[in-house]
Short mmCIF file of C-alpha atoms in Angstrom, two decimals:
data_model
loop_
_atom_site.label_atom_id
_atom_site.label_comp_id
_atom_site.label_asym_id
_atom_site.label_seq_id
_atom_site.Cartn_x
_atom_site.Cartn_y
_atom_site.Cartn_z
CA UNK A 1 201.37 137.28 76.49
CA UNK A 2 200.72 133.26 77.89
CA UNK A 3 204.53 132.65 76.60
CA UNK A 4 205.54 135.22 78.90
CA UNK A 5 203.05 134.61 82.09
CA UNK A 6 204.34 130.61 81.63
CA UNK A 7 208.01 132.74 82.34
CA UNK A 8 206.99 134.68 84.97
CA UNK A 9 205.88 131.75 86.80
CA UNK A 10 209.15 129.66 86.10
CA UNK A 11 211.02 131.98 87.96
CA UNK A 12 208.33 132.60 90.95
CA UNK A 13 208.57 128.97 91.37
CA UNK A 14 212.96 129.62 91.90
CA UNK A 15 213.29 128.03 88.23
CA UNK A 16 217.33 127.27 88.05
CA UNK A 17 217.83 126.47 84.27
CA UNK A 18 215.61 126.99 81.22
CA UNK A 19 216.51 125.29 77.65
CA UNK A 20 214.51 124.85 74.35
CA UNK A 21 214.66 124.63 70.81
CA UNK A 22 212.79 128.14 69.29
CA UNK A 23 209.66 126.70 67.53
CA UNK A 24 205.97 129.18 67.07
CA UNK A 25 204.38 129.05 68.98
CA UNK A 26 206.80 128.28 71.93
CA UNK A 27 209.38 130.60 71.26
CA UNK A 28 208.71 133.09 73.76
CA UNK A 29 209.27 131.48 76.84
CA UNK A 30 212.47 131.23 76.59
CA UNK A 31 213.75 134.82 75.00
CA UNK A 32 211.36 136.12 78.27
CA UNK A 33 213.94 134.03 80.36
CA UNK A 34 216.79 135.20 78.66
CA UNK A 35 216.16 138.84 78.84
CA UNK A 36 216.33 138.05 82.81
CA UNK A 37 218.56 134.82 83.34
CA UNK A 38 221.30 136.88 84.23
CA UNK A 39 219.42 139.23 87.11
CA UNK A 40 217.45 135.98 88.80
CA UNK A 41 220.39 133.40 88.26
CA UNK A 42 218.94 131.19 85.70
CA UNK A 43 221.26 129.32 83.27
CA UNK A 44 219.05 130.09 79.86
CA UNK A 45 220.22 128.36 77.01
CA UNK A 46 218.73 127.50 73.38
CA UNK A 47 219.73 123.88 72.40
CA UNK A 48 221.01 122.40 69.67
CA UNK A 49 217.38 120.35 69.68
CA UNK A 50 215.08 119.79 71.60
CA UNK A 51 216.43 116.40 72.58
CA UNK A 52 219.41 118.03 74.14
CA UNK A 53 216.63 120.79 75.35
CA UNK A 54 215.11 118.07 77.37
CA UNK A 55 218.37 116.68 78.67
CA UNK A 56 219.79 119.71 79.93
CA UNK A 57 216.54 120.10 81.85
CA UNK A 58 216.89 116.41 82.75
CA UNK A 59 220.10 116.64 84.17
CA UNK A 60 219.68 119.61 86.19
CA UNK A 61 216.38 118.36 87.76
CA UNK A 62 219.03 115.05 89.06
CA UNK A 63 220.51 117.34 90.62
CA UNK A 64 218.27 119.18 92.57
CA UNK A 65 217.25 121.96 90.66
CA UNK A 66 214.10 123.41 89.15
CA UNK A 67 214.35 123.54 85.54
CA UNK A 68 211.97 124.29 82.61
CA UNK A 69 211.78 123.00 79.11
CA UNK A 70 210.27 124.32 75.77
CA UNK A 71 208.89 123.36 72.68
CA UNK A 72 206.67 123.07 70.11
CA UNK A 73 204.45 120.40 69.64
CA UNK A 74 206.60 118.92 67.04
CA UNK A 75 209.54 119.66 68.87
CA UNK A 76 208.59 116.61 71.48
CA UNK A 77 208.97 113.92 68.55
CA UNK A 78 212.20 115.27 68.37
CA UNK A 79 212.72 114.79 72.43
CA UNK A 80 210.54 111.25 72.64
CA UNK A 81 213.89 109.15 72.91
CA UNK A 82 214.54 110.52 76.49
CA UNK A 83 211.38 111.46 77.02
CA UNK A 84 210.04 107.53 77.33
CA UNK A 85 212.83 107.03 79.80
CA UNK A 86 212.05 110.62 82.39
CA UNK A 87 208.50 108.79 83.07
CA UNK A 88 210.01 105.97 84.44
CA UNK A 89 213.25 107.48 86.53
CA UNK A 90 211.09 110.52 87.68
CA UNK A 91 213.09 113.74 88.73
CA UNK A 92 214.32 115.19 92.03
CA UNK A 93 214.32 118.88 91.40
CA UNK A 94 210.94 120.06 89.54
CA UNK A 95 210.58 119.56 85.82
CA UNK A 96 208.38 121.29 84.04
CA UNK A 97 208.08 120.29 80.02
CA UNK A 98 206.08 123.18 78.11
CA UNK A 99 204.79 121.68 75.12
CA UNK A 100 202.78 124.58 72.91
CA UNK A 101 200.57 122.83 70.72
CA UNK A 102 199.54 124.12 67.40
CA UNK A 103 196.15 123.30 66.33
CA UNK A 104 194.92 124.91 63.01
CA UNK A 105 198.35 124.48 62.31
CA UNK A 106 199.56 128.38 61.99
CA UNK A 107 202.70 127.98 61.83
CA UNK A 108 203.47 124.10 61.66
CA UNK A 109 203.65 121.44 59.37
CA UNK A 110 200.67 119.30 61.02
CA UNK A 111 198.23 119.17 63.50
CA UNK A 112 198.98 116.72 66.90
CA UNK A 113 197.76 116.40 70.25
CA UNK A 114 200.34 115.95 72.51
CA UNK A 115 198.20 115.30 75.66
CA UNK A 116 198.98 111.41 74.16
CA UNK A 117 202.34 111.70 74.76
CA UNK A 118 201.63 111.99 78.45
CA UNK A 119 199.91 108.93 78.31
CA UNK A 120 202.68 107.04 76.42
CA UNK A 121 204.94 108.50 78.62
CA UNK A 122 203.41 107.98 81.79
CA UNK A 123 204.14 111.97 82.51
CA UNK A 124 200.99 114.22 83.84
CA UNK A 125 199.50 116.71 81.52
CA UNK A 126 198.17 119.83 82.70
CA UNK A 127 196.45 122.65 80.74
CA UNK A 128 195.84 126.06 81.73
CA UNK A 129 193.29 128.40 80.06
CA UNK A 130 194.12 131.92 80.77
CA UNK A 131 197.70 133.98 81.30
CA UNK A 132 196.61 134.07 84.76
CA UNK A 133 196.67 130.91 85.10
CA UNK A 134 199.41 129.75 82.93
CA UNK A 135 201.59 131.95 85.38
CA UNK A 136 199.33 130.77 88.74
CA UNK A 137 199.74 127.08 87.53
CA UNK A 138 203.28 127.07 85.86
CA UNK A 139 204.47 127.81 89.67
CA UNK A 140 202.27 124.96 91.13
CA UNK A 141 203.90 122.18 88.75
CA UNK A 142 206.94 122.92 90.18
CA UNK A 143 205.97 121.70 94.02
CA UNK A 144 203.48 119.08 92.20
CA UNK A 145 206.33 117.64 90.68
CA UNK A 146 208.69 117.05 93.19
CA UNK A 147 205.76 116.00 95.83
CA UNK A 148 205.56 113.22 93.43
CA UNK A 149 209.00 112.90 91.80
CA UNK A 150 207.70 113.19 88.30
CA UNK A 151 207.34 115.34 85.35
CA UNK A 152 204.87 117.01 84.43
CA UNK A 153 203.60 118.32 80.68
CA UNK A 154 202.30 122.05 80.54
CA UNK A 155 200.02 122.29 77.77
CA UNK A 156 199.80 125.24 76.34
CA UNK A 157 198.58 125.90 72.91
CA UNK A 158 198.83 128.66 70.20
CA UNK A 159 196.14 130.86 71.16
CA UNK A 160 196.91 130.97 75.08
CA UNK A 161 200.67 131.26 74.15
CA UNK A 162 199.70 134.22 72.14
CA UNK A 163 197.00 135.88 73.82
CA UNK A 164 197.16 138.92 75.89
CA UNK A 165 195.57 139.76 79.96
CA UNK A 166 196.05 140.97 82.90
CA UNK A 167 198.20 138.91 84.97
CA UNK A 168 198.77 139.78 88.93
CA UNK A 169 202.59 138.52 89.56
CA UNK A 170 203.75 137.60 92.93
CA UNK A 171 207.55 137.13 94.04
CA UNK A 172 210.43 136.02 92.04
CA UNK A 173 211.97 132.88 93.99
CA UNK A 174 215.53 132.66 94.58
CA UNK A 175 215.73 129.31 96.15
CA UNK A 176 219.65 128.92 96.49
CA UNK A 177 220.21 125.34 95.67
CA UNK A 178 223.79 123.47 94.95
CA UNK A 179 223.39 120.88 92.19
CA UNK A 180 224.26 117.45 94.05
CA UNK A 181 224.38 114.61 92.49
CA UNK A 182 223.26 111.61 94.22
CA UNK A 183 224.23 107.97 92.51
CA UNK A 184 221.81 105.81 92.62
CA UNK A 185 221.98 102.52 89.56
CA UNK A 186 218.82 100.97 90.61
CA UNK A 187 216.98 104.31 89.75
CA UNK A 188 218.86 105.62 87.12
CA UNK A 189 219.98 102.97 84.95
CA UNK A 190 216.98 101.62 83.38
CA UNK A 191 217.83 97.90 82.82
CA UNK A 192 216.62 94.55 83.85
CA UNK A 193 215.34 93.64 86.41
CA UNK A 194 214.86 97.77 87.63
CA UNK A 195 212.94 98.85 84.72
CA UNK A 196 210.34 96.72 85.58
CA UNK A 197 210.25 98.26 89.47
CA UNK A 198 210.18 101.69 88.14
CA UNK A 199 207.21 100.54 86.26
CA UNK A 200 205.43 99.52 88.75
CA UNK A 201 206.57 102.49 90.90
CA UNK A 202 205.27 105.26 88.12
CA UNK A 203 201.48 103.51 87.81
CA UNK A 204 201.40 103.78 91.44
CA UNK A 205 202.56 107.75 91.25
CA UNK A 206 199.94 107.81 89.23
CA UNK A 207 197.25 106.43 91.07
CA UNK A 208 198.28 108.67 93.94
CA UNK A 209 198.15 111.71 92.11
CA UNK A 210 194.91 110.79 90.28
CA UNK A 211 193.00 110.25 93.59
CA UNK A 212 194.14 113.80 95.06
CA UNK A 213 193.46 115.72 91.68
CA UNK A 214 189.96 115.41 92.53
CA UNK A 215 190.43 119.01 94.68
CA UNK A 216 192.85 120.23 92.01
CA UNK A 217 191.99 123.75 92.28
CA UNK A 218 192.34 124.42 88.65
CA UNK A 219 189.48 121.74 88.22
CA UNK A 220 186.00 123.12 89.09
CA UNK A 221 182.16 122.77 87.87
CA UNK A 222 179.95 125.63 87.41
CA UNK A 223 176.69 124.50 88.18
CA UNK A 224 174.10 125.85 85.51
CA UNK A 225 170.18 125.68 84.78
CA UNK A 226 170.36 123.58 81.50
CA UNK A 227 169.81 119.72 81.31
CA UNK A 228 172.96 119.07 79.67
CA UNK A 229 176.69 119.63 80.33
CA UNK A 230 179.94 120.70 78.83
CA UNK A 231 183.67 120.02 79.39
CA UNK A 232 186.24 121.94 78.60
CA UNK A 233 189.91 121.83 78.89
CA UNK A 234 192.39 124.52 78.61
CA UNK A 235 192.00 127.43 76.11
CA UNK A 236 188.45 125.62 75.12
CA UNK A 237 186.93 126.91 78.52
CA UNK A 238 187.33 130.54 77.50
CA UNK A 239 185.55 129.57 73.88
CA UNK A 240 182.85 127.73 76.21
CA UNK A 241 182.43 130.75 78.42
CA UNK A 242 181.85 132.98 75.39
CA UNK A 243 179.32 130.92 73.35
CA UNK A 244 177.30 130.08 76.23
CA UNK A 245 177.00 134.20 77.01
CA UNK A 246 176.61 134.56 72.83
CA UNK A 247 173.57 131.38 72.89
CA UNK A 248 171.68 132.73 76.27
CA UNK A 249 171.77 129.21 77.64
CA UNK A 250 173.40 127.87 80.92
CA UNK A 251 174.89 124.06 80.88
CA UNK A 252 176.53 122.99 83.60
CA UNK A 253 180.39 123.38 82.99
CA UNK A 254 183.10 121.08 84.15
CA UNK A 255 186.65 122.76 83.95
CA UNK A 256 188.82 120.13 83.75
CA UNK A 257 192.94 121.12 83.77
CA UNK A 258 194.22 118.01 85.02
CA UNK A 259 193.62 116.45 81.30
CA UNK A 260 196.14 113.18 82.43
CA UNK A 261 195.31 111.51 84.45
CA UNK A 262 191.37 112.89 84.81
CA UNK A 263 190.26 112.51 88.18
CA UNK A 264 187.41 109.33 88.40
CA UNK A 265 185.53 111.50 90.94
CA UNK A 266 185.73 114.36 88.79
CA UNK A 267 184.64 112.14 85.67
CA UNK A 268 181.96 110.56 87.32
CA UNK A 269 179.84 113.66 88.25
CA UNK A 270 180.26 114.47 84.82
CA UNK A 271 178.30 111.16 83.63
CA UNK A 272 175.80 111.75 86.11
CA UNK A 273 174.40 114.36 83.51
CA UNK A 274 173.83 112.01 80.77
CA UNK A 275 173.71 114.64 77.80
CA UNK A 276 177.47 116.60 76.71
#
């Protein structure tokens, strides 16, 4: 199941403390976790929301540690409150947020498309298409994130977080840290004149990360025989790879996983094609 390959890689990345609020179609990452918190050393908890979910995960990553955090789409109005604040103080240990969007709306009370939170929030968004890759790429955040000192949104939605494959695993990671907490005003407290200066500091995170996304290797084109082109993001690149088989025709396909911020260079040899 994605829920549980999105697990898997949590703890190959040395994850220290997983929280969430249970919420379809998120719920799984976290009873995955708890069936092994104990074994691997990873505080599991469910929250009393996913506010609190969020700050746990917050506090921990002050501290040094990798930690995870769940929810459903929904689930991140809940969270926004500290939410607005994490894109501004960044983290120190990794922080992965694991929003599982719900389009269709299955099991939910609305449709929403919370790749705009990252963009309100100033926090990358990242969307993987496969198992595979939700457990390949669920690892990677974790370094991503603290090579940049932010966090990052995994987008996952209900039919990756649901879906069944083949997944190779590789190691759990036990990575031994000692929460240490390091005081620091200027970076923490987010009041004149230093919310301004983390401002300024997260657009240029940003930037930094944009230009170096452009060899993401979860972002690729597929060159094809057609004179027009098609991208796809997440879960949508396995419907694109089916209906082109199902039509008999052969676009050229840009895989794009880093949906905030998109790479220019990335973008721009999309445009070249003229016709999507």
């Amino acid at each position: 199941m994605g829920n549980e390959a999105i697990a898997r890689g949590a703890l190959e990345a040395g994850v220290s403390m997983a929280t969430a609020y249970p919420g379809t179609p998120s719920t799984e990452i976290i009873e995955t976790l708890a069936e092994v918190g104990n074994k691997y050393g990873v505080y599991v908890e469910w929250s009393t929301n996913e506010k609190v979910a969020l700050e746990m995960a917050i506090g921990a990553s002050m501290m040094g540690l990798r930690a995870l955090t769940a929810m459903k789409h929904v689930g991140v109005n809940v969270a926004s409150d500290p939410l607005m604040s994490l894109g501004y103080t960044g983290v120190v240990g990794g922080l992965v947020i694991v929003t599982a969007d719900d389009p269709n709306a299955h099991s939910s009370q609305n449709e929403q498309d919370n790749r705009i939170y990252g963009i309100h929030s100033y926090i990358p968004v990242f969307e993987p298409y496969s198992p595979q890759e939700a457990k390949d790429m669920t690892k990677d955040l974790f370094d991503l994130s603290e090579k940049y000192a932010i966090a990052v949104f995994l987008r996952s939605t209900t039919r990756l977080s649901h879906s069944r494959g083949e997944v190779k695993l590789g190691e759990v990671q036990n990575l031994g840290r000692k929460p240490v907490f390091h005081r620091d005003p200027e970076r923490w407290a987010l009041l004149p004149p230093y919310n301004l200066a983390k401002h300024r500091e997260v657009l240029g995170k940003l930037e930094r990360l944009e230009a170096d996304l452009a060899g993401f290797k979860y972002n690729w084109v597929e060159e094809g025989s057609s004179d027009f082109a098609v991208i796809a993001s997440g879960v949508s690149y396995a419907y694109v790879k089916e209906a082109v088989e199902k039509l008999g025709v052969k676009p050229t396909i840009f895989k794009l996983s880093s949906t905030f911020p998109v790479p220019r260079k990335f973008a721009l040899e999309a445009l070249k094609y003229g016709r999507f």
